Every structure is written in structure tokens, then in C-alpha cells.
Tab-separated table of C-alpha atoms and ligand atoms in Angstrom:
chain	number	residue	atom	x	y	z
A	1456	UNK	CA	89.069	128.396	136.925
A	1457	UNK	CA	91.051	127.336	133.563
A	1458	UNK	CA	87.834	128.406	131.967
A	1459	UNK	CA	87.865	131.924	133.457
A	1460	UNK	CA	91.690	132.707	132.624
A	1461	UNK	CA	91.036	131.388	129.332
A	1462	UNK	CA	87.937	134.187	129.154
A	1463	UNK	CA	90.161	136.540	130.825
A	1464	UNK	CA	92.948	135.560	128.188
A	1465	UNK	CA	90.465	136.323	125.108
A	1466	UNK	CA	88.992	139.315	126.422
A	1467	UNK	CA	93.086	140.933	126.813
A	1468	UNK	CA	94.004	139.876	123.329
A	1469	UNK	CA	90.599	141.367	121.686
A	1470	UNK	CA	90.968	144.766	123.692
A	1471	UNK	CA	95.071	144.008	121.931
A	1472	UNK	CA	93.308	143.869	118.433
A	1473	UNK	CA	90.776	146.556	118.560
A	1474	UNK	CA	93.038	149.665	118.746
A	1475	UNK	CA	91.424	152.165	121.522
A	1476	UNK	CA	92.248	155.829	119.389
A	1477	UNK	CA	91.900	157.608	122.339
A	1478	UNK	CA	90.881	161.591	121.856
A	1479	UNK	CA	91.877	164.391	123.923
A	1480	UNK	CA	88.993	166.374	125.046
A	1481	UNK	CA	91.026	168.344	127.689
A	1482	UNK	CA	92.230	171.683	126.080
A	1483	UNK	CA	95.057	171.680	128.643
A	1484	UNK	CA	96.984	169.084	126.991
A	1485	UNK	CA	96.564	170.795	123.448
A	1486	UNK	CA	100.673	170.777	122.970
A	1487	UNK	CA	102.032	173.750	121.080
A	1488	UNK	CA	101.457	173.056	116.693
A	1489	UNK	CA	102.822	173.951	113.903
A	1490	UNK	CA	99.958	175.293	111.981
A	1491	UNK	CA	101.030	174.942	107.940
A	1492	UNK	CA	101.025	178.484	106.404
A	1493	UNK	CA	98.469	178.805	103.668
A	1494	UNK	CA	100.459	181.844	102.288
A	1495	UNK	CA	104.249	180.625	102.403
A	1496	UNK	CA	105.265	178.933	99.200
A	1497	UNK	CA	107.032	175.498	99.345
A	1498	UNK	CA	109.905	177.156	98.982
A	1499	UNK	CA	109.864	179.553	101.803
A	1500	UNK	CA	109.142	182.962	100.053
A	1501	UNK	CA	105.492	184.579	101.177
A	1502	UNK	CA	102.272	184.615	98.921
A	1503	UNK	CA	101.878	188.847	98.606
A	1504	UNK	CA	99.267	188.974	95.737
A	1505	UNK	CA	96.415	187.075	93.996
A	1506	UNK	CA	98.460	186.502	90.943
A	1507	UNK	CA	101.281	184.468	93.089
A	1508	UNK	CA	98.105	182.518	94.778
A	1509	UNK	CA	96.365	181.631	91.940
A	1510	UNK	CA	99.764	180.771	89.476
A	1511	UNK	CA	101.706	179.005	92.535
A	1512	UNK	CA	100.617	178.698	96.052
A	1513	UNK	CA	96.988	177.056	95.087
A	1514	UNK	CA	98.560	174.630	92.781
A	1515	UNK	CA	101.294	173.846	95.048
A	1516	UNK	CA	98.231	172.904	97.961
A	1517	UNK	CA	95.863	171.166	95.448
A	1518	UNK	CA	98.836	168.898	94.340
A	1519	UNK	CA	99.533	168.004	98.149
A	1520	UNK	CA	95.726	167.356	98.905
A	1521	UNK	CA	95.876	164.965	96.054
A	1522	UNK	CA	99.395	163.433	96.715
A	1523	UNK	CA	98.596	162.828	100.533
A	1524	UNK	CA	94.885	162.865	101.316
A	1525	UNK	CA	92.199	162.404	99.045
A	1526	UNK	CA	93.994	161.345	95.985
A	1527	UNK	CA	93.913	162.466	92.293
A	1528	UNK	CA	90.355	162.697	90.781
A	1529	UNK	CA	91.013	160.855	87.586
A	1530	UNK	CA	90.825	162.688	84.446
A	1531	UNK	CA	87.961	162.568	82.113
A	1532	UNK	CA	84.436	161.017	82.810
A	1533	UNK	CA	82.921	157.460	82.299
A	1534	UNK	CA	79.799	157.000	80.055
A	1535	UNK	CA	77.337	159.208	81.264
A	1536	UNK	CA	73.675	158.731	80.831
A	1537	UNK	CA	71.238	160.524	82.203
A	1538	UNK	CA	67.336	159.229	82.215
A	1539	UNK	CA	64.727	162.063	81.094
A	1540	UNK	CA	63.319	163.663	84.303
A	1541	UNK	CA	60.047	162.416	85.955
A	1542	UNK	CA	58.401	165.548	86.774
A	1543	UNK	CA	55.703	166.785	89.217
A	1544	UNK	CA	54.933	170.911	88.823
A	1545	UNK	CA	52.614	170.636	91.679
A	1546	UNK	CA	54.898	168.390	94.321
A	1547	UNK	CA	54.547	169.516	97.885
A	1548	UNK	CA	50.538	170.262	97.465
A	1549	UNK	CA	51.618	173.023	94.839
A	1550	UNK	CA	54.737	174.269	96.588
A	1551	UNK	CA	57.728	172.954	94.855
A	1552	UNK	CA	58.765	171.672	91.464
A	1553	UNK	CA	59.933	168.511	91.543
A	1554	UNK	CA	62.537	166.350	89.163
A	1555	UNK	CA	64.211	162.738	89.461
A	1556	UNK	CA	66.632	161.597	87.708
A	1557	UNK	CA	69.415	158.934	87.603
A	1558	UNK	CA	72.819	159.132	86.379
A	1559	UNK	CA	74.609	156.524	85.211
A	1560	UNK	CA	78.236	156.439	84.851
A	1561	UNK	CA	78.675	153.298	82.722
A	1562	UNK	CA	76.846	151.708	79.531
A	1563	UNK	CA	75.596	148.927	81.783
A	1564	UNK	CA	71.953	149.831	83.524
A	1565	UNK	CA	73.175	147.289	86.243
A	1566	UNK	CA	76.397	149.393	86.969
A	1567	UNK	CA	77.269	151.991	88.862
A	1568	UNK	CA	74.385	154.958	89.601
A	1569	UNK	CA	73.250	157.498	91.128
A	1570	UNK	CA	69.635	158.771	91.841
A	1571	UNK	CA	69.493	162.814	91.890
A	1572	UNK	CA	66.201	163.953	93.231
A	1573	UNK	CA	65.978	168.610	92.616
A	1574	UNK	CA	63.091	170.519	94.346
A	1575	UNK	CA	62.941	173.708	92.901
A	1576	UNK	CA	60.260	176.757	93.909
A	1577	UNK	CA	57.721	177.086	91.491
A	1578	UNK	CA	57.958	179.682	88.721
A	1579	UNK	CA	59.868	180.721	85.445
A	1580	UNK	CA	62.937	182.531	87.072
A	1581	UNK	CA	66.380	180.729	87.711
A	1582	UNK	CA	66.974	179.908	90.762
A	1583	UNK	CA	70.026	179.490	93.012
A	1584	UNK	CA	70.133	175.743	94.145
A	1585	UNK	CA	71.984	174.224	96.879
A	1586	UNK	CA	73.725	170.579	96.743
A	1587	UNK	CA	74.666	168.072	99.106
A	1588	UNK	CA	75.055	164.120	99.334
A	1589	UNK	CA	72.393	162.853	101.892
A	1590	UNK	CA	73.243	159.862	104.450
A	1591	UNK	CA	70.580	157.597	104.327
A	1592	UNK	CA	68.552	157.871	100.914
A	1593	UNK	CA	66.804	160.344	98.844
A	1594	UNK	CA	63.240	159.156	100.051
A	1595	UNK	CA	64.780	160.332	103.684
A	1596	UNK	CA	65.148	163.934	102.884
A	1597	UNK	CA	61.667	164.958	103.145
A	1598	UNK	CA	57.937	162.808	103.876
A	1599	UNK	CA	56.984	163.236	100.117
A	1600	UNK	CA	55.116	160.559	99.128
A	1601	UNK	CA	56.604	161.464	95.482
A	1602	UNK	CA	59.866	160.874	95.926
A	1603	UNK	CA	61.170	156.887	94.073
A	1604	UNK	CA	61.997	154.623	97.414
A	1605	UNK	CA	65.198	153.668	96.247
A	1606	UNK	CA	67.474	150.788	96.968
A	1607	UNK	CA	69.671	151.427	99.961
A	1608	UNK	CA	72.496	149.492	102.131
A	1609	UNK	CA	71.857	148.273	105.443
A	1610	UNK	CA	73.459	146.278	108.121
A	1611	UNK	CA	72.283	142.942	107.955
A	1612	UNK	CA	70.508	141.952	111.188
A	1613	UNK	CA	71.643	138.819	111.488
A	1614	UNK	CA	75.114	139.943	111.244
A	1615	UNK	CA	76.457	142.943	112.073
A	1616	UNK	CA	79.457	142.235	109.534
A	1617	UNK	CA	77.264	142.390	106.249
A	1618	UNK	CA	75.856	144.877	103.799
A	1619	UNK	CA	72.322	144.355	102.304
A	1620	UNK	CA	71.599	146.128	99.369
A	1621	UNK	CA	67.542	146.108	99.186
A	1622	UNK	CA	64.485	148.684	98.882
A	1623	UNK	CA	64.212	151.233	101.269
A	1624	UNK	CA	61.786	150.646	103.819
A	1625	UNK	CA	58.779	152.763	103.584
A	1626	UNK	CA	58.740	153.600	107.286
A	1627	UNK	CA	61.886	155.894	106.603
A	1628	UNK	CA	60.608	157.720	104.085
A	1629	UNK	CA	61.065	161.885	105.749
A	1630	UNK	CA	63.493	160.184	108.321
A	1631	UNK	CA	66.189	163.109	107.771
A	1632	UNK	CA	63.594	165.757	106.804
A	1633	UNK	CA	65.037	167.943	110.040
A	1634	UNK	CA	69.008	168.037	108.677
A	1635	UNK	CA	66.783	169.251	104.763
A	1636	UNK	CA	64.464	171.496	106.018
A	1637	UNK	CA	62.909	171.811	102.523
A	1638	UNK	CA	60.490	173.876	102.750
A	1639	UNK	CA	61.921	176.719	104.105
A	1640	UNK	CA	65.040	176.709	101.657
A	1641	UNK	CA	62.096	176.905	98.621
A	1642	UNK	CA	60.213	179.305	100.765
A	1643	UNK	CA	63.138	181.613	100.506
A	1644	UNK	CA	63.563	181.377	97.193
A	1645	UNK	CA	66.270	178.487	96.759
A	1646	UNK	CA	66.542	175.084	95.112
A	1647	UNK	CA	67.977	172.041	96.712
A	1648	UNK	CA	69.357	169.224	94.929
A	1649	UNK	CA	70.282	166.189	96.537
A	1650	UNK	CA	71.831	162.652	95.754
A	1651	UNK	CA	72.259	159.395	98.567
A	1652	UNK	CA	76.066	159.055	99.004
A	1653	UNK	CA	76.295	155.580	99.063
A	1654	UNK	CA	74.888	155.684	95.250
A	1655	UNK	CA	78.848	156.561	94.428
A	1656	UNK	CA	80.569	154.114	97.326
A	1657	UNK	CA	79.161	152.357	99.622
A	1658	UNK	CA	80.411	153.665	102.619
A	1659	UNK	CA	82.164	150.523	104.547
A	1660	UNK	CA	85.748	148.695	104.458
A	1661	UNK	CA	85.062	146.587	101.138
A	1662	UNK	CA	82.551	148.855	99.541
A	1663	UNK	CA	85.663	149.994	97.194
A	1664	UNK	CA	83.798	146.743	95.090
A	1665	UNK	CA	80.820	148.194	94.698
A	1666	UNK	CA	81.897	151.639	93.735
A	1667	UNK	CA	81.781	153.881	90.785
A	1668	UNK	CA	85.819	154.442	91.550
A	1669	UNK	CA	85.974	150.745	89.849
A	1670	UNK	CA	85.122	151.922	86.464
A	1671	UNK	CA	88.429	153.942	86.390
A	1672	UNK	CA	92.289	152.972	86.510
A	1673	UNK	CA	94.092	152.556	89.606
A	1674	UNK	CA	90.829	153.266	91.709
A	1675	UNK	CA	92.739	152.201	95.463
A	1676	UNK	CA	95.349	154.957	94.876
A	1677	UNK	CA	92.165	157.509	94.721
A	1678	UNK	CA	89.368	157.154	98.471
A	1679	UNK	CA	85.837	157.389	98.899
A	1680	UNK	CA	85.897	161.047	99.922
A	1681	UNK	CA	87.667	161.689	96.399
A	1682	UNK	CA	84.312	159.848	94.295
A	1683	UNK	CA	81.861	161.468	96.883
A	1684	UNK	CA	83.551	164.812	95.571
A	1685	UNK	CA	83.782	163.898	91.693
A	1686	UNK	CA	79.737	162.250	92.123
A	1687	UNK	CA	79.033	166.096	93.486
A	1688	UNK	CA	80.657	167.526	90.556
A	1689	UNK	CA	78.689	165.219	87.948
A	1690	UNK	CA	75.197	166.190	89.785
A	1691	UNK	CA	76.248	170.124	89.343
A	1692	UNK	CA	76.532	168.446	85.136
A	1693	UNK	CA	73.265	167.624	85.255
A	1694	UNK	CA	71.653	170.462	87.024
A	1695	UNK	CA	73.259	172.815	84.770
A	1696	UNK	CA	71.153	171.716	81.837
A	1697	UNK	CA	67.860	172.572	83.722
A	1698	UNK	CA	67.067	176.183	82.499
A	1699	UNK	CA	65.685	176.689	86.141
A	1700	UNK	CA	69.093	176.545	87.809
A	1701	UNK	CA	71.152	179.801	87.941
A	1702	UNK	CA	74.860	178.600	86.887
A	1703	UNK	CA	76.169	181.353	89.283
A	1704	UNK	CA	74.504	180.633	92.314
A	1705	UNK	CA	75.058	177.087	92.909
A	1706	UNK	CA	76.057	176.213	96.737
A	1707	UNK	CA	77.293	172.982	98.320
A	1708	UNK	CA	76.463	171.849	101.946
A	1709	UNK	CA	77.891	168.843	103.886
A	1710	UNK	CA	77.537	167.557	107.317
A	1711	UNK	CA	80.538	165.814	108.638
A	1712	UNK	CA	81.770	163.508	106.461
A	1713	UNK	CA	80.055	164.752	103.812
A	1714	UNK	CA	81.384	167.987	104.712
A	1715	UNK	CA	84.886	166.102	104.140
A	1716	UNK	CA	83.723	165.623	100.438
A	1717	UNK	CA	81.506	168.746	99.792
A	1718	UNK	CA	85.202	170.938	100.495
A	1719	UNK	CA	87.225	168.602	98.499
A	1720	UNK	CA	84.478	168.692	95.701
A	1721	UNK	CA	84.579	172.577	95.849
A	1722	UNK	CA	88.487	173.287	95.919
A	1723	UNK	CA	88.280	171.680	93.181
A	1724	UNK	CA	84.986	172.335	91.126
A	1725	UNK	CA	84.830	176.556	90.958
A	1726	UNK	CA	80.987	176.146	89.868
A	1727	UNK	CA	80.293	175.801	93.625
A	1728	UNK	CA	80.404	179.329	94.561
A	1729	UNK	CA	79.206	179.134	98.108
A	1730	UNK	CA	80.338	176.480	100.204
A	1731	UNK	CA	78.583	175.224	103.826
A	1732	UNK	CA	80.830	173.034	106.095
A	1733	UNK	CA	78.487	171.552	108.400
A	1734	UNK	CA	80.671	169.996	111.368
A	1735	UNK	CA	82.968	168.454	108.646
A	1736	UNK	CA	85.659	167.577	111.251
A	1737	UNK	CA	89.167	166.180	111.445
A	1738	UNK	CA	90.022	165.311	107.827
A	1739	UNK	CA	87.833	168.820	106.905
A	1740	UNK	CA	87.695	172.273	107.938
A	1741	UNK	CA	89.155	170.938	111.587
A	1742	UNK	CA	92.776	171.039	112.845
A	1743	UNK	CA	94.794	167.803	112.728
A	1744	UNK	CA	97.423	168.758	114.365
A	1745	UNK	CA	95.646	170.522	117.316
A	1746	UNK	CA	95.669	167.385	119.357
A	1747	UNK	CA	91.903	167.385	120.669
A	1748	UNK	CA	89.024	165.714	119.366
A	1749	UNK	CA	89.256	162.389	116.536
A	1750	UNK	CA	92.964	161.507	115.730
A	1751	UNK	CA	94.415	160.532	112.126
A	1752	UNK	CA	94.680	157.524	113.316
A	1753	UNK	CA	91.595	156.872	114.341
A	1754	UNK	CA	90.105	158.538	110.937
A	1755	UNK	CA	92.721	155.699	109.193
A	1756	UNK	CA	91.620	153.038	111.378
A	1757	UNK	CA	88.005	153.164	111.355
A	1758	UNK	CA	87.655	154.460	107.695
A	1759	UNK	CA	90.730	153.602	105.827
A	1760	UNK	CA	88.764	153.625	102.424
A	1761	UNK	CA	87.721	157.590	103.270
A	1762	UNK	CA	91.542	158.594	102.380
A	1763	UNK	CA	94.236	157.293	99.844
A	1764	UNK	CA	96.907	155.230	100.600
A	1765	UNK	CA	99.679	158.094	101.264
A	1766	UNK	CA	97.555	159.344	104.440
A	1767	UNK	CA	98.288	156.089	106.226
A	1768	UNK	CA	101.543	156.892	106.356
A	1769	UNK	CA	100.904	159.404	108.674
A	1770	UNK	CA	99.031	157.035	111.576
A	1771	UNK	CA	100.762	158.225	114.883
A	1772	UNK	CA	102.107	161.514	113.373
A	1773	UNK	CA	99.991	164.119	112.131
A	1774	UNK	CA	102.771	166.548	112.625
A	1775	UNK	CA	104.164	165.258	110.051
A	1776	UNK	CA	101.182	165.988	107.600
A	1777	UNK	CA	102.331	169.038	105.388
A	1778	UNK	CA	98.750	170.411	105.284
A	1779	UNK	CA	95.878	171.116	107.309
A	1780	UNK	CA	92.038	172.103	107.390
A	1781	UNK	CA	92.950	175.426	107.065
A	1782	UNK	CA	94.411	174.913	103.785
A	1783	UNK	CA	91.605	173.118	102.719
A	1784	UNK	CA	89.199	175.896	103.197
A	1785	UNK	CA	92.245	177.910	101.735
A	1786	UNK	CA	91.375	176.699	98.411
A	1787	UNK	CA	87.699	177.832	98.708
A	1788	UNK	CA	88.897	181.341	98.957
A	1789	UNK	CA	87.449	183.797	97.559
A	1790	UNK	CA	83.979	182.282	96.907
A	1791	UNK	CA	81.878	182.941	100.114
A	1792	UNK	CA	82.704	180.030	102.833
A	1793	UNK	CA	80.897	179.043	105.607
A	1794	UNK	CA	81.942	176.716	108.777
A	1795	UNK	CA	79.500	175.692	111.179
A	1796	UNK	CA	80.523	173.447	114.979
A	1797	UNK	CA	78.178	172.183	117.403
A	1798	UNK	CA	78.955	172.541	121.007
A	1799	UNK	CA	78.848	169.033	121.801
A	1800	UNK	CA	80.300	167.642	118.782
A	1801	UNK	CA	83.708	167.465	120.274
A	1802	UNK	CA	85.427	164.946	118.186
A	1803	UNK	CA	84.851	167.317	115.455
A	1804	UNK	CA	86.940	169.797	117.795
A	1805	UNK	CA	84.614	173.324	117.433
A	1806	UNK	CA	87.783	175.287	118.399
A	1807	UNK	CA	89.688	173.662	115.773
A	1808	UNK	CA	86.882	174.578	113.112
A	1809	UNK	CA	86.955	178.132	114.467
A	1810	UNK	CA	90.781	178.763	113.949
A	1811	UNK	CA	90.771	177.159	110.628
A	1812	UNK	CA	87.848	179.984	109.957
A	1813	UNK	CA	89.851	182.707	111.548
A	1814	UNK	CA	92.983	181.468	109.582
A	1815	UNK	CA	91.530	181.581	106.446
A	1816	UNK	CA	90.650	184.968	106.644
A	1817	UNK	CA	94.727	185.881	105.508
A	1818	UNK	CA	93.653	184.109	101.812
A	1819	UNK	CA	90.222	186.115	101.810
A	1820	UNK	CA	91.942	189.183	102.690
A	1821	UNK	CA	94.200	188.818	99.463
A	1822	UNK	CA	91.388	189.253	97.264
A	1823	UNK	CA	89.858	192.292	98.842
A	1824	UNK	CA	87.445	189.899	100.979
A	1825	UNK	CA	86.978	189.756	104.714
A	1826	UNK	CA	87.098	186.811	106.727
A	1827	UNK	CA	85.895	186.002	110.083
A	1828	UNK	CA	86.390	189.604	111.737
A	1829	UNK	CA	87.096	187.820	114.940
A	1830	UNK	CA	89.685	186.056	117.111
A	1831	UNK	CA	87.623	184.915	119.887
A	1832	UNK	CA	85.120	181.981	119.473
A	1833	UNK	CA	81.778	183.657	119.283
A	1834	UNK	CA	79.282	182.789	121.882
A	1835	UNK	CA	76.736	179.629	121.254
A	1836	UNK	CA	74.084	179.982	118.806
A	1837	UNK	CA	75.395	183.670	117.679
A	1838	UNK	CA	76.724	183.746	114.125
A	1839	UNK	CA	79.085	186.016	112.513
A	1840	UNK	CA	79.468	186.114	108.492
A	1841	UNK	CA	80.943	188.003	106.220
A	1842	UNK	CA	83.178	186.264	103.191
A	1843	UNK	CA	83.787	183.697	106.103
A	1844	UNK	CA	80.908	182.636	108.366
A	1845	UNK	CA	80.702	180.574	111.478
A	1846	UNK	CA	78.832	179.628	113.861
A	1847	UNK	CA	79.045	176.959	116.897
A	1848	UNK	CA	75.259	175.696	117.661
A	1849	UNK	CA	74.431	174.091	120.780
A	1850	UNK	CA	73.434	170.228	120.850
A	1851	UNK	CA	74.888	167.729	119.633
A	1852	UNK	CA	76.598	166.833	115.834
A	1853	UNK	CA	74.063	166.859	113.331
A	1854	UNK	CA	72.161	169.664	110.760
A	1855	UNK	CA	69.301	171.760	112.677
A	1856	UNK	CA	66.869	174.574	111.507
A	1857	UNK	CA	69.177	176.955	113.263
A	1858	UNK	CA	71.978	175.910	111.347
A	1859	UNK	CA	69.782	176.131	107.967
A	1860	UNK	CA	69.027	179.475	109.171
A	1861	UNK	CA	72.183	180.726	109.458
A	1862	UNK	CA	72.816	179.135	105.955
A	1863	UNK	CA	70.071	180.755	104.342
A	1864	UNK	CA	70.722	184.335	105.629
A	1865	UNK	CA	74.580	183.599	104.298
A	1866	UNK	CA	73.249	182.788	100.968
A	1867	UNK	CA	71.000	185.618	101.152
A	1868	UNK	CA	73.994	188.102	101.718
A	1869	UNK	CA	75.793	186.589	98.989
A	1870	UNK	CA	73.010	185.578	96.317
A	1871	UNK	CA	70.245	188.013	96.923
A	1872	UNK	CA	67.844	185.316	95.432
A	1873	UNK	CA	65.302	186.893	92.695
A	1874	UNK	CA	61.985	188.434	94.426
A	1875	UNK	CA	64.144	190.139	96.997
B	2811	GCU	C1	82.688	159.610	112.569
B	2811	GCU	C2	84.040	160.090	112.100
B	2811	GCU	C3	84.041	161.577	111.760
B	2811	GCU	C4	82.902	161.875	110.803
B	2811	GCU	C5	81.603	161.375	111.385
B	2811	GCU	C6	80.388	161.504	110.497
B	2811	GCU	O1	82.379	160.157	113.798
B	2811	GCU	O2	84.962	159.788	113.110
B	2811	GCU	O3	85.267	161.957	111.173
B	2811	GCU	O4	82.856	163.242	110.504
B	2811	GCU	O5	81.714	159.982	111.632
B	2811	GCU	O6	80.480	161.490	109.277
B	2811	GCU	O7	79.291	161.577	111.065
């Protein structure tokens, strides 16, 4: 008996420790929201013209996403070396160019470094290329046997607590090749460049250690979204010494919370010039402060290293946030934007994507360019694009042909790739 109330007594103060974030997934209690204007100044007056965007209202926004969320990207850079390329001309049995390389951001070959592994189509013309971090290692991306097996982290098995940092294990190699589809984007024309996000942080409370944010001042007032941004921003420094690349045409793609860092990478990198938010989420293209789907809190509580301090500080009130995913995509505008949902993914809150698409249409229309053309959510599986593009997929949260599809017929409105 003693023994049972004493389980009974653990089991109440563990479910006391481990906070429960709950998420509303009932769009009846969606309370009314102030959604933060995009075109109102701080100081009240409205944003009429280009000139007023550009000289005040974009400054004013990038100086509150780096006050409050994601933190200031330090100035400068680190050491940078890059190794010479390995090459194969004839990768993917003669389909695709491929080129490895690894950055480093110190003078130490044992510090901080990243591996970048660039398919591009075969040929002498530039190319447009598009760039994203990948989740689970380069060697994941697609079954070539050419790609370097890299080291990776992994949860220890004997406890679920620790980090291993070891060789990735063969079997895994094309694990993710679904969410790259590679062969269709060089099919069409387009290059893909990719890196493994944890190469830049480690992705787990404590990995702050182990990150390339160490080799700079102050790096706990910055967040691991911020270096996932500024490690997408020193891949496009590499790629644009490869005469192959087209400077112009060089697109970003993310899937959730890598969709997180590829927008914060592009508001503030202009050489992205088409940008893909694939289910990014609260703390991306989603609304905050439309109560349905993941919370702040739980976005602090589970991954306080994703955001800087200041964001804490708004656990239990995101009303009080002065910004929100539509102001994020805000400072995409005018390059051509694109936000993809999937039907299921609800703690990504599609309807929140959708209105931060529709909403950013206002900024697009400023510079002569049209946004969504729509109010109402379009039907599964149908996309609409224009300047804006969106799309809500069935299934579940993750990257599927269909959603490369859409990508690639966005790109091919915007880029008309050579051969075309
Ligand atoms: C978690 C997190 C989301 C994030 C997602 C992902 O679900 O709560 O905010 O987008 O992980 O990156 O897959």
C-alpha cells in the first residue's frame, strides 16, 4: 500500500515537472488576434510606397526579429577554408555532376565544419541551384554510393539522454531520398545543393557546445535557428565561386524547422531570390498568435536553444510578441515566396500558414507584385502561385514529390531555367 502511494506520489510530481503544452486543434476556440501590421510603422503612420518599406518599415521588422526571436547574426565571418572539390562528371550513371566539399569556419581541422555536397545537371550552362539544410546527413539525401558517409549525431541507445557523434551507418545511406527528389530537380534543369544541419549546431539542449556559434562573442544571446541561417548564407559563399551556378537564380527550401532557418536566412541574405517554406510552422511562416496548433511555449520549452533569450520572455503570452509569421515572410517580399501546409500537420496550423500567405500579399502588392489572389484556403492538393504560392498537401508533415512538384513549376514561372 505505502509502496503504491509512494508510486502514485512520483508519477503526480513527474506529470508536475514535465509541462503538458497543450495545443488547440479546435478552430472554435481560435479567440479573436491582433494580427501585427506589416505596413504600419512603429510609430503609427502607414507604409504607402517602396521607398518608406525599404528605408523604414523593413529595418524597423529586421531589428525586432533580431531583438526578440532569432537574435543578431554577428558581424563578420570566422576563418573560412574551403577544401578543393572532389568531383565526379559522371555521378548518377552519367546524369548529374557531382561536388563535395567542406567548409571550415575556424583554423583548427578539428573545429567546427560543415560538409556541402552540390549535384548539378550535366553541361556548360549556369544553372539555377536550390539550397536547403538536410535533417539527417548528406549521405541521406539520395542512394549514391558517391556521396562521403559522414559523421553524424545519434541518440545513444543505451541512454536516451546522450548524443553520439560517430560515422553514419551505411544502411541510411538514400534514407531521405523522397523529401530530395534529385533526380527530377536535375531533370528539369536545376541544381541542388545541400549541407546536414547539425554540421552548424547540433540540434539538442547542450549542443550550444558543440556549435560553430562558439567561435563568436556572446554566442547564447544569438539561437540555433540564427547559425542554421548564417551556415545557409556561407554555403550560397561557396557555391557562388562555381562558374556552374547562376548568381541570380539561387532558391532556398526548408521543411519545418528548417523552414524556421531557410526564412530567417533569406530576410536576411537577398542572394536567395526564391524562397520555399515547407511546413515551417509556429516560429515560421505560421501564426503565433492564432491560438491553434504548437504554442510559444511549447516551442521555448522543448527547444529553448532554437530562439534567443528575449523570446522566453514571452512563454504564456504570445500576444504580447510584437511580430508574427507574417512579417517574417514580409521581409521576403518582393523575391518570389512560396508556403506550402500539409493537411495533417496540424501543429504547424495550415490555416495559420495560409493567412500569413494571404497577408503578405499587401507587401507584394507594393512593389507591383501579386500575392496569393485568394482569401479562401484552396482545396487539398490544388496549388495557386503567383509572386506568393501555396499549397496545403494531404498526408502528414514532411516533403513529398507533390510538394517538389509544385516547387519546381514555381521556379519554373520565376526562373525559366536555360533549355526552356
Ligand atoms: C517539432 C516542433 C516544430 C518543428 C518540427 C520539425 O514538431 O514542435 O516547431 O517545426 O518539430 O522541425 O519537424
Amino acid at each position: 500500500m505505502v509502496r503504491c502511494a509512494s508510486v502514485l506520489l512520483l508519477a503526480v510530481l513527474a506529470q508536475a515537472q514535465t509541462p503538458t503544452y497543450k495545443y488547440n486543434f479546435d478552430e472554435a476556440k481560435v479567440a479573436n488576434y491582433a494580427l501585427p501590421d506589416p505596413l504600419t510603422l512603429a510609430n503609427g503612420q502607414p507604409v504607402k510606397d517602396v521607398a518608406t518599406w525599404t528605408a523604414k518599415r523593413r529595418p524597423e521588422l529586421m531589428a525586432l526579429f533580431e531583438d526578440q526571436v532569432y537574435g543578431k547574426t554577428p558581424a563578420g565571418h570566422t576563418d573560412i577554408r574551403v577544401t578543393p572539390p572532389l568531383i565526379d562528371l559522371k555521378a548518377l550513371k552519367g546524369k548529374a555532376v557531382r561536388k563535395q566539399v567542406t567548409i571550415y569556419f575556424s583554423d583548427r581541422n578539428d573545429g567546427p565544419h560543415m560538409q556541402v555536397l552540390l549535384y548539378l545537371p550535366p553541361g556548360n550552362t549556369r544553372v539555377p541551384v536550390f539550397v536547403g539544410l538536410n535533417f539527417s546527413g548528406n549521405h541521406t539525401v539520395n542512394a549514391d554510393p558517391g556521396i562521403i558517409m559522414n559523421d553524424v549525431w545519434v541518440t545513444d541507445p543505451l541512454d536516451p539522454k546522450k548524443r553520439l557523434h560517430q560515422q553514419a551507418d551505411e544502411r541510411t545511406r538514400g534514407s531521405n531520398a523522397t523529401a530530395w527528389q534529385v533526380e527530377k530537380i536535375l531533370a528539369r534543369g536545376y541544381g541542388l545543393a545541400t549541407v546536414y544541419y547539425y554540421d552548424i549546431e547540433p540540434d539538442f539542449v547542450g549542443g550550444l557546445a558543440e556549435s560553430t556559434r562558439m567561435l563568436f562573442p556572446e554566442p547564447e544571446r544569438w539561437s540555433a535557428l540564427g547559425v542554421w541561417a548564417w551556415g545557409l548564407s556561407r554555403a550560397v559563399d561557396y557555391l557562388l565561386g562555381d562558374p556552374r551556378l547562376d548568381p541570380k537564380r539561387i532558391g532556398l527550401i526548408g521543411h519545418s524547422r528548417l523552414g524556421k532557418a531557410a526564412l530567417w536566412a533569406a530576410a536576411q541574405d537577398h542572394r536567395f531570390s526564391l524562397v520555399i517554406s515547407n511546413e515551417s510552422g509556429k516560429g515560421g511562416a505560421s501564426l503565433l498568435k492564432r491560438g491553434f496548433g504548437e504554442t510559444l511555449d511549447h516551442l521555448n520549452g522543448a527547444f529553448p536553444h532554437w530562439f534567443n533569450p528575449a523570446y522566453k520572455e514571452y512563454t504564456g503570452h504570445p500576444e504580447k510578441l510584437p511580430i508574427d509569421g507574417n512579417e517574417l515572410l514580409a521581409l521576403i517580399a518582393p523575391r518570389p515566396l512560396y508556403v506550402a501546409s500539409a493537411a495533417e500537420d496540424l501543429g504547424s496550423d495550415p490555416k495559420g500558414e495560409f493567412l500569413s500567405a494571404v497577408n503578405v500579399g499587401r507587401v507584394y502588392s507594393l512593389f507591383g507584385r501579386k500575392g496569393l489572389g485568394v482569401t479562401q484556403m484552396p482545396l487539398v492538393d490544388q496549388a495557386v502561385m503567383h509572386d506568393v504560392g501555396y499549397h496545403v498537401r494531404s498526408g502528414k508533415h514532411d516533403v513529398l514529390e507533390f510538394d517538389w512538384d509544385q516547387y519546381l513549376a514555381f521556379a519554373d514561372l520565376h526562373w525559366h531555367p536555360t533549355g526552356k
